[in-house]
Coordinates of C-alpha atoms and ligand atoms in Angstrom, one line a residue:
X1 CA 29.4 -41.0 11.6
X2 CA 32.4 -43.4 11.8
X3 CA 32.4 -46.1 9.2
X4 CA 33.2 -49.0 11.5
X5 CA 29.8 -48.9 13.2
X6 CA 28.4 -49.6 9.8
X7 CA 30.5 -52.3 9.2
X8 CA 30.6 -53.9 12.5
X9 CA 26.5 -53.7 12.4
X10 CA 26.7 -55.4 9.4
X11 CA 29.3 -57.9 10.9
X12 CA 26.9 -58.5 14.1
X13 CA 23.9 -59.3 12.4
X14 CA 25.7 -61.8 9.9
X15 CA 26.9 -63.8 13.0
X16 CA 22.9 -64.1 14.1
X17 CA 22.0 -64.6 11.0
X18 CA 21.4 -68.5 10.1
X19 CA 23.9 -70.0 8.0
X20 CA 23.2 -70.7 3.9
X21 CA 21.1 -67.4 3.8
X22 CA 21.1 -64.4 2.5
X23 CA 19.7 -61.4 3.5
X24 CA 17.8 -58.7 1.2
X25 CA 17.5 -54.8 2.8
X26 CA 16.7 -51.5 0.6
X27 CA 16.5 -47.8 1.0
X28 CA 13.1 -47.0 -0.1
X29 CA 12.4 -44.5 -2.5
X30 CA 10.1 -41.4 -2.3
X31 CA 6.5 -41.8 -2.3
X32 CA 4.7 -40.9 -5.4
X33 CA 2.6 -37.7 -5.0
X34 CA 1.2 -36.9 -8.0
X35 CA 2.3 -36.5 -11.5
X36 CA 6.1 -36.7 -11.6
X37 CA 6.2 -35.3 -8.1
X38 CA 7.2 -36.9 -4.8
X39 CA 7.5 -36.9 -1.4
X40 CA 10.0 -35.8 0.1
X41 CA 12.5 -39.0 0.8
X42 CA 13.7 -40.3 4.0
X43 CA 15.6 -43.3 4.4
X44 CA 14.6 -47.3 5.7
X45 CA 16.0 -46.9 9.4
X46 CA 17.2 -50.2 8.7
X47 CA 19.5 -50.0 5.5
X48 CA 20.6 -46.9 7.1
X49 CA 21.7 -48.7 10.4
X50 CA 23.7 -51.1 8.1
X51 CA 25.1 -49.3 5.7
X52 CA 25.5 -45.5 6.9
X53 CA 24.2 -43.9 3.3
X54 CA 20.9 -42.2 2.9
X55 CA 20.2 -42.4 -0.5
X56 CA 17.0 -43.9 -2.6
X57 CA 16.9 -46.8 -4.7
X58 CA 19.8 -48.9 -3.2
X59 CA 19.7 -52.8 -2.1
X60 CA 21.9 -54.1 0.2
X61 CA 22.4 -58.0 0.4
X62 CA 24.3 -59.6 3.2
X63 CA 25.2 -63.2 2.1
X64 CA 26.5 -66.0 4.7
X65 CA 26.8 -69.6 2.6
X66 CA 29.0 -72.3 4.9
X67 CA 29.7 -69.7 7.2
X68 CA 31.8 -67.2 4.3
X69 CA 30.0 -63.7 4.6
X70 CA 29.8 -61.6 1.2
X71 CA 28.2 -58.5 1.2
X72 CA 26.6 -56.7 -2.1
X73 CA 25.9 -53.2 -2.7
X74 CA 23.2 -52.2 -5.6
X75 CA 23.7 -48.0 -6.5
X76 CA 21.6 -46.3 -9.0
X77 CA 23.9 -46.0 -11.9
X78 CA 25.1 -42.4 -13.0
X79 CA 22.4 -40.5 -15.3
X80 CA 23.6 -37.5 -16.5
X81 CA 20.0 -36.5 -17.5
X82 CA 18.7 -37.5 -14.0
X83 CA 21.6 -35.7 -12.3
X84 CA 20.7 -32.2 -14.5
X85 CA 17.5 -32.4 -12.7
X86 CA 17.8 -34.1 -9.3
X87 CA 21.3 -33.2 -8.3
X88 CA 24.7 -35.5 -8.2
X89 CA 23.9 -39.6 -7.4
X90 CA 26.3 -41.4 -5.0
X91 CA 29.5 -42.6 -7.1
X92 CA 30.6 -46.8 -6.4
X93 CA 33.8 -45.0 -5.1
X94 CA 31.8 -43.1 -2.2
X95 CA 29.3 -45.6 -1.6
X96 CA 32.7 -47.5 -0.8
X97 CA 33.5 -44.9 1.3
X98 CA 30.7 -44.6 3.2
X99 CA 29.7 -47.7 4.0
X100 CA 32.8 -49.9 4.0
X101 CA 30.8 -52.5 1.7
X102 CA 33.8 -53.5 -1.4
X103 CA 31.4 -54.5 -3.9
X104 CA 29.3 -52.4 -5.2
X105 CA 26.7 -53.4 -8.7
X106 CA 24.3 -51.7 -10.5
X107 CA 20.7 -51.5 -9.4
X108 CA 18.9 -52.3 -12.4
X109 CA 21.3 -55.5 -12.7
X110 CA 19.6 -56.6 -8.9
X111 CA 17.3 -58.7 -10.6
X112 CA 18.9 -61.0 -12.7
X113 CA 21.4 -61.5 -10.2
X114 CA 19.8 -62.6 -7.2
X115 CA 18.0 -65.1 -9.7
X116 CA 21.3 -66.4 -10.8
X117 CA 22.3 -66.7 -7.1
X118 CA 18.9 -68.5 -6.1
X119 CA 19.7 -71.1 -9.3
X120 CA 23.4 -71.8 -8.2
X121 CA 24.7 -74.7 -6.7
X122 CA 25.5 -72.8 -3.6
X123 CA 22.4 -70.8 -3.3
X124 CA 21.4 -70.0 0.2
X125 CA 18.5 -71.9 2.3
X126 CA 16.8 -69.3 3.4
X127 CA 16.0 -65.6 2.3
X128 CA 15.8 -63.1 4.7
X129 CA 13.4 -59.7 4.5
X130 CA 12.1 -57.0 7.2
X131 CA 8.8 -57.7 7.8
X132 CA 7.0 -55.0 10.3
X133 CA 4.8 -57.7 11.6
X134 CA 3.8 -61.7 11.4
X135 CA 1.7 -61.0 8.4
X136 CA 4.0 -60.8 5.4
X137 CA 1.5 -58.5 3.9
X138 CA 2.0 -56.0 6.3
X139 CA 5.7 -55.2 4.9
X140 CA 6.9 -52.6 3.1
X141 CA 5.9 -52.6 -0.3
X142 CA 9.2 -53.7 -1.8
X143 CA 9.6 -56.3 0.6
X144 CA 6.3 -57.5 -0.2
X145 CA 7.1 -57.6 -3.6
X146 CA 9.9 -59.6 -3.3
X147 CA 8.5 -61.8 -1.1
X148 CA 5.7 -62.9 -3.4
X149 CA 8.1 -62.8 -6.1
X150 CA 10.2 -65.5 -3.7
X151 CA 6.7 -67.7 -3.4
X152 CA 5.9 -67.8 -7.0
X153 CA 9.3 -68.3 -8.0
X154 CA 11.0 -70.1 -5.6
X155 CA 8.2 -72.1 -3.1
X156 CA 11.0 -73.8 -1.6
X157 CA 12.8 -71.3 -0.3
X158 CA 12.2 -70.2 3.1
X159 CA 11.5 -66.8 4.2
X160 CA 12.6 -65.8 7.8
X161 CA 12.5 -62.3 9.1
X162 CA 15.3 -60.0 9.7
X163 CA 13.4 -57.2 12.1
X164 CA 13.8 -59.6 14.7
X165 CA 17.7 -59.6 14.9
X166 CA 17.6 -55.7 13.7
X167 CA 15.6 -54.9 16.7
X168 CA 18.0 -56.8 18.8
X169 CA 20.5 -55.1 17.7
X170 CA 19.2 -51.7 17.3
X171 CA 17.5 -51.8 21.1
X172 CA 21.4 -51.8 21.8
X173 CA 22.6 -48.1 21.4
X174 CA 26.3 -48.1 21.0
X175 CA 28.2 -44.4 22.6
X176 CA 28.1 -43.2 18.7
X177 CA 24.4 -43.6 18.6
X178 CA 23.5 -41.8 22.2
X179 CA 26.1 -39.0 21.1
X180 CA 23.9 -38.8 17.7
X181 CA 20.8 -38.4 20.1
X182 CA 22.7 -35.8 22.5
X183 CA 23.5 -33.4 19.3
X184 CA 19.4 -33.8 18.3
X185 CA 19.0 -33.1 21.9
X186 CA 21.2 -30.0 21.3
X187 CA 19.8 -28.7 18.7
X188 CA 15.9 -29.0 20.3
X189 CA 16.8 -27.7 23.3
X190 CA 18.4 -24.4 21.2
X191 CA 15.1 -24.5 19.3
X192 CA 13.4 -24.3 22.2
X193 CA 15.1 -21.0 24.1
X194 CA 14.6 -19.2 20.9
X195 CA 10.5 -20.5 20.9
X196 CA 10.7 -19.5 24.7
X197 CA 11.8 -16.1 24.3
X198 CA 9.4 -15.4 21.5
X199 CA 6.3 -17.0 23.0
X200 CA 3.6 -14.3 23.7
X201 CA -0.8 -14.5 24.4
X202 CA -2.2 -13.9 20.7
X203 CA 0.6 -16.0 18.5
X204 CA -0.7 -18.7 16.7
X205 CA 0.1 -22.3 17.5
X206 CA 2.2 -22.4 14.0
X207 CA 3.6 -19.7 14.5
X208 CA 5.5 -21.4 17.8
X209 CA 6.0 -24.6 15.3
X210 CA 7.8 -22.1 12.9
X211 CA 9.8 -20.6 15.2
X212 CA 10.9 -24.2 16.1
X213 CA 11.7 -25.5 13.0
X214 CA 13.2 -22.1 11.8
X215 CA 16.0 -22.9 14.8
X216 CA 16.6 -26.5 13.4
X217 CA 16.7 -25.3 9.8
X218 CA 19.8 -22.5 10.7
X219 CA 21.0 -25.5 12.2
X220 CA 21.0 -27.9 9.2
X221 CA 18.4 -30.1 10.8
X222 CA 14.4 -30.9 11.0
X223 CA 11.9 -32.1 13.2
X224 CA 12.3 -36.0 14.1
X225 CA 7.7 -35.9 13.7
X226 CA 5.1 -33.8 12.8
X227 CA 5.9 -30.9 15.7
X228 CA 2.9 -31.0 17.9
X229 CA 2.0 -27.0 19.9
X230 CA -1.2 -27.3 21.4
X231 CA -2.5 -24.4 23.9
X232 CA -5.1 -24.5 26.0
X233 CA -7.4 -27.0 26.2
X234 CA -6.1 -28.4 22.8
X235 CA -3.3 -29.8 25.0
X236 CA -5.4 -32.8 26.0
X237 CA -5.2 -34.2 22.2
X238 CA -2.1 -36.1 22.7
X239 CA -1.1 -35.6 18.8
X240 CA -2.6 -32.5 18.1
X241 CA -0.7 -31.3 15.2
X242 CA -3.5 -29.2 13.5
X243 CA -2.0 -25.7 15.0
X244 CA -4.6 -22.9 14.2
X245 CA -5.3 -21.9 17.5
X246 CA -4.2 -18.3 18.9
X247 CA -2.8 -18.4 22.1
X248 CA -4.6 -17.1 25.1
X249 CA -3.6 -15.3 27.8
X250 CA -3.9 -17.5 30.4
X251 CA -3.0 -20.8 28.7
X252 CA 0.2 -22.8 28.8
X253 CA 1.6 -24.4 25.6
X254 CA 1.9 -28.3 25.1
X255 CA 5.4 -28.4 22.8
X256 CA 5.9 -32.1 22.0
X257 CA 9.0 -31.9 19.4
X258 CA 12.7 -32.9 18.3
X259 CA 15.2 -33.1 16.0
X260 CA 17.5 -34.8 13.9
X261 CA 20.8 -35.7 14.0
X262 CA 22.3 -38.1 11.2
X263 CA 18.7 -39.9 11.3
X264 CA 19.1 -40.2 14.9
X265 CA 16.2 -38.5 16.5
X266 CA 15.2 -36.5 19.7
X267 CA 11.9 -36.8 21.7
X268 CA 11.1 -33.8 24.0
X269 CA 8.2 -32.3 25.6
X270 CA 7.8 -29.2 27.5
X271 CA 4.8 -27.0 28.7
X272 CA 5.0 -23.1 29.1
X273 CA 3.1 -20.8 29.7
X274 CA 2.2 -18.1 27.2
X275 CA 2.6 -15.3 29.4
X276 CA 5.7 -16.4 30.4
X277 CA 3.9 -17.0 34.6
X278 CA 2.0 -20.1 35.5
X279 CA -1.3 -19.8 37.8
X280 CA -1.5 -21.4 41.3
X281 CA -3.6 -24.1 39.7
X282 CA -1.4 -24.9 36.7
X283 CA 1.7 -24.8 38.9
X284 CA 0.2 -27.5 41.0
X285 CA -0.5 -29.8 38.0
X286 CA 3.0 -29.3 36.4
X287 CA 4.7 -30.3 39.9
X288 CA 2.5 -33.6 40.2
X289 CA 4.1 -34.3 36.3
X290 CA 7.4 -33.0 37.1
X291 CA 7.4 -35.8 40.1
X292 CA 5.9 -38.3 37.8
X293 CA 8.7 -37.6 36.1
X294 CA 11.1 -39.0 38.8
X295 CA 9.0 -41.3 40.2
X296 CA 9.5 -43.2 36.6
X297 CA 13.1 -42.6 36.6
X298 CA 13.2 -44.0 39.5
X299 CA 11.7 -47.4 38.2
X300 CA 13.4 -47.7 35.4
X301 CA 16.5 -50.0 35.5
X302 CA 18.4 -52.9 34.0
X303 CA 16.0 -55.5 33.9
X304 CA 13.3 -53.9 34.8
X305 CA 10.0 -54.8 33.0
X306 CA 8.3 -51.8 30.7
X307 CA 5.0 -53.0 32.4
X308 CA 6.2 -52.0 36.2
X309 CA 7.6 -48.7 35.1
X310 CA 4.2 -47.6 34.0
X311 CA 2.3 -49.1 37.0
X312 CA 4.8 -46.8 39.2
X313 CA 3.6 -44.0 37.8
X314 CA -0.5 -44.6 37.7
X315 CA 0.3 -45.6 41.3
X316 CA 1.6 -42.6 42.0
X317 CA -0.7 -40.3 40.2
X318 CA -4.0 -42.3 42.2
X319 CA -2.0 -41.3 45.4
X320 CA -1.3 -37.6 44.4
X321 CA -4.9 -37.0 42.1
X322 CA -6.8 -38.0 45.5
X323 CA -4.8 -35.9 47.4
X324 CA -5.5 -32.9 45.2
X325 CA -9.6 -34.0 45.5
X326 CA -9.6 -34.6 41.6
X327 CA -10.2 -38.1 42.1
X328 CA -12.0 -40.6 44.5
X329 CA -11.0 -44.1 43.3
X330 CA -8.1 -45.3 41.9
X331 CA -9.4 -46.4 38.8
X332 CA -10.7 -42.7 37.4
X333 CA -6.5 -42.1 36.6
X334 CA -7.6 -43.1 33.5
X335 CA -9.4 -40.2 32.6
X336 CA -6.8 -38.3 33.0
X337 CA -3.6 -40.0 32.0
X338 CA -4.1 -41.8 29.3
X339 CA -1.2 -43.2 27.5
X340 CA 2.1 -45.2 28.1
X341 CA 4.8 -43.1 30.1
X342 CA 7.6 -43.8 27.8
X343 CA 9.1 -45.5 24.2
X344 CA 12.2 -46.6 22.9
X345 CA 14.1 -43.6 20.7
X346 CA 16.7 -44.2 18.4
X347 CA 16.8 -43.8 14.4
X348 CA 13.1 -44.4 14.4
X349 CA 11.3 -41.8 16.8
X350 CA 9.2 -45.0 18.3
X351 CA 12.3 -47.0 18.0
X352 CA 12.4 -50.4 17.5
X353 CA 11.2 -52.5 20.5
X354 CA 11.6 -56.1 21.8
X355 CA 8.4 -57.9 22.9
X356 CA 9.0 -58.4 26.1
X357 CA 10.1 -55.1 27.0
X358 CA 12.4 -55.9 29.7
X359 CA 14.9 -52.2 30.3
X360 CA 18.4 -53.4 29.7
X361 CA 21.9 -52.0 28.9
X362 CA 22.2 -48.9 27.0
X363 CA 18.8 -48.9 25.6
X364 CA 17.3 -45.4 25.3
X365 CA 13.4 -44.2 26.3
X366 CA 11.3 -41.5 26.7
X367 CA 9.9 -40.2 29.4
X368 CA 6.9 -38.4 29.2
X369 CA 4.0 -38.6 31.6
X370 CA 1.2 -36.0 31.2
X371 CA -1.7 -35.0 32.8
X372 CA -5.0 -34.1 30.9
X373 CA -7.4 -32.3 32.8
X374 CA -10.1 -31.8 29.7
X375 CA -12.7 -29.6 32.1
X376 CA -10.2 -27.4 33.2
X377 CA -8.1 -26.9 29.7
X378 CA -4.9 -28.0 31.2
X379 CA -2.6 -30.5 29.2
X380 CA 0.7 -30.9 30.7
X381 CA 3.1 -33.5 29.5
X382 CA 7.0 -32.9 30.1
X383 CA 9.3 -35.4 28.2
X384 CA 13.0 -36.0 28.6
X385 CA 15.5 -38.6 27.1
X386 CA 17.5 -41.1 28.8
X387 CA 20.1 -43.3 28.5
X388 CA 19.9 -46.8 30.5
X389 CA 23.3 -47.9 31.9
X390 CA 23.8 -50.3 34.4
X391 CA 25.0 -47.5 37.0
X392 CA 21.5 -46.5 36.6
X393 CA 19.5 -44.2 34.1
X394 CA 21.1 -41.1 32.7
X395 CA 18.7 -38.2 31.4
X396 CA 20.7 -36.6 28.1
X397 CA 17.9 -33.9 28.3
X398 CA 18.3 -32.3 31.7
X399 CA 19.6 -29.2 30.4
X400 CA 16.5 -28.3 28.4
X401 CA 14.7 -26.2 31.6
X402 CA 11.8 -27.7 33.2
X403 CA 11.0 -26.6 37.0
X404 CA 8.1 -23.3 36.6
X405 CA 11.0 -21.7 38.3
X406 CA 13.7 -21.9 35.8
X407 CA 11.0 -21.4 32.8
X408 CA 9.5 -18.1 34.4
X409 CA 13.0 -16.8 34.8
X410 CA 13.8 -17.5 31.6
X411 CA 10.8 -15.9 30.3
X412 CA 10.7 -12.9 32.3
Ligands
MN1 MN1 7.6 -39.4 22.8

């Protein structure tokens, strides 16, 4: 990805940001696993949105004293014993590169420096960290740390919270970003004409998830989550990543999946049948979710309010379930749909989100209504990706196949 975007990110949140404050963000590390093993890294969505690098141990400090911004980049120094064993680390010259930040300080000197800054005469006011939630406690560890470090250290100084102006920001998906989620769009939907053409009655359900992330991998990508295959009457478990069922002739297969792209993830759900031909039955269901589809598209808009979308769709699934005799009342859609019809997607799978939930400008959702009908072993969920603009919402999925139609020709 361009360079600008990480600098101009960095720019916007600096002008919300309140003045005399400085702002603390880090990449993470991996989590211990046991011994001198770890889990495998991934990156804080955050320091990644404002600095473009995805590399552990690095701090990023964004400071804004009588209105001057200065921004400070803390790299793991080279380690030519660590770098035998764990590969090259990031040199100050391509950290420069990468993220446009100019200065750029040793890690392990963090500590002593941001106590010199907090003791100057033109130390900041306030300190900003992410924290997840109200509770301070409910941060990341590092932040937490720091936090408590702040208290005991410096009770004076106020603590303020920057998820609120990174979720402002990162609701807002600049063309860069949606192109990100097209190409992890791209790559599932590939993924998914290879799992298509290989899906058979008597293949295991990870089987299906290996042929899936076997496509990403030639494709120098991964899954976005934990890829979720359920057949048969597993389908009803809406995060049924276990996967040791054999497939049945008969049953469809639930594939709830994606991919990666630069950190930028997809969110896509599709339903086939094993045998590669839908029943009467099952083709009825998957056209009341196909509609329920639409019907939410429909709803969504500028402005619209996240509440009202999903109100659309139970409305229209209390019309349709009656019509089909599986329901009397209105209220039993419950017990068969049973989750919300959509989330915001971005660099976090469940992306970021403002409170109110009100659609506007370029954010991007999910949509994924399902239907669960536990007695009959038919889960159906289909999921697509779309953009909101104010022309209206634009699906960046449509080309993954979805009418029984198109995925029994495909399959035949
Ligand atoms: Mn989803």
């Amino acid at each position: 990805m361009n360079r600008d975007f990480f600098i101009n990110n960095r720019k916007k949140f600096a002008e919300l940001m309140e003045d005399n404050s400085t702002a603390v963000f880090f990449s993470g590390n991996s989590p211990r696993k046991s011994g001198d093993q770890t889990y495998l890294f991934s990156v804080d969505r955050n320091f990644f949105y404002l600095t473009g690098i995805d590399r552990e141990n690095m701090i990023l400090l964004i400071n804004k004293i009588a209105g001057k911004v200065t921004e400070l980049l803390y790299i793991p120094p080279v380690d030519e014993v660590f770098e035998k064993w764990n590969g090259i680390l990031l040199r100050k010259e391509e950290a420069i590169e990468l993220s446009g930040v100019e200065s750029i300080q040793d890690v392990g000197d963090f500590k002593t420096q941001f106590t010199k800054r907090l003791c100057s005469s033109n130390r900041p006011d306030n300190v900003y960290i992410v924290s997840y939630l109200v509770s301070e406690d409910e941060s990341y560890d590092e932040y937490r740390k720091l936090s408590h470090w702040l208290r005991n250290q410096f009770p004076a100084m106020k603590i303020l919270n920057s998820q609120d102006i990174l979720t402002s920001l990162r609701c807002t998906k600049s063309e860069e970003e949606v192109e990100e989620i097209k190409t992890a769009i791209g790559y599932t939907k590939e993924a998914l004409e290879f799992v298509m053409k290989n899906l058979k009655p008597g293949k295991f359900e990870y089987q299906v998830r290996a042929d899936f992330e076997y496509q990403l991998m030639l494709r120098n990508s991964k899954p976005s989550f934990n890829t979720i295959g359920a057949s048969g009457k597993n389908a009803v478990i809406l995060h049924y990543i276990d996967l040791q069922d054999k497939i049945k002739d008969g049953d469809m297969i639930l594939l709830d999946l994606g991919a990666l792209s630069n950190n930028y993830a997809s969110d896509i759900t599709r339903t086939y049948p094993a045998n590669g031909k839908f029943t009467q039955r099952q083709k009825e269901i998957y056209d009341i979710v196909l509609e329920a589809q639409e019907v939410t598209m429909d709803a969504m808009h500028v402005g619209a309010l996240e509440t009202d979308v999903n109100g659309a769709v139970k409305a229209f699934y209390a019309k349709s379930l009656k019509a089909i005799n599986l329901i009397r009342d209105d209220s039993e859609v419950d017990k068969y749909y049973y989750h919300g019809v959509g989330h915001p997607l971005g660099l976090d799978v469940h992306d970021v989100a403002r409170r109110d939930r009100i659609m506007q400008e370029n954010n991007v959702y999910t949509v994924e209504p399902g239907l669960y009908i536990k007695e009959e072993g038919i889960g159906i969920r289909i999921e697509d990706d779309v953009w909101v603009t104010k022309n209206g919402v634009v699906n960046l999925s449509k080309d993954i196949i979805k009418t029984t139609n198109d995925i029994e020709n495909f399959m035949k």
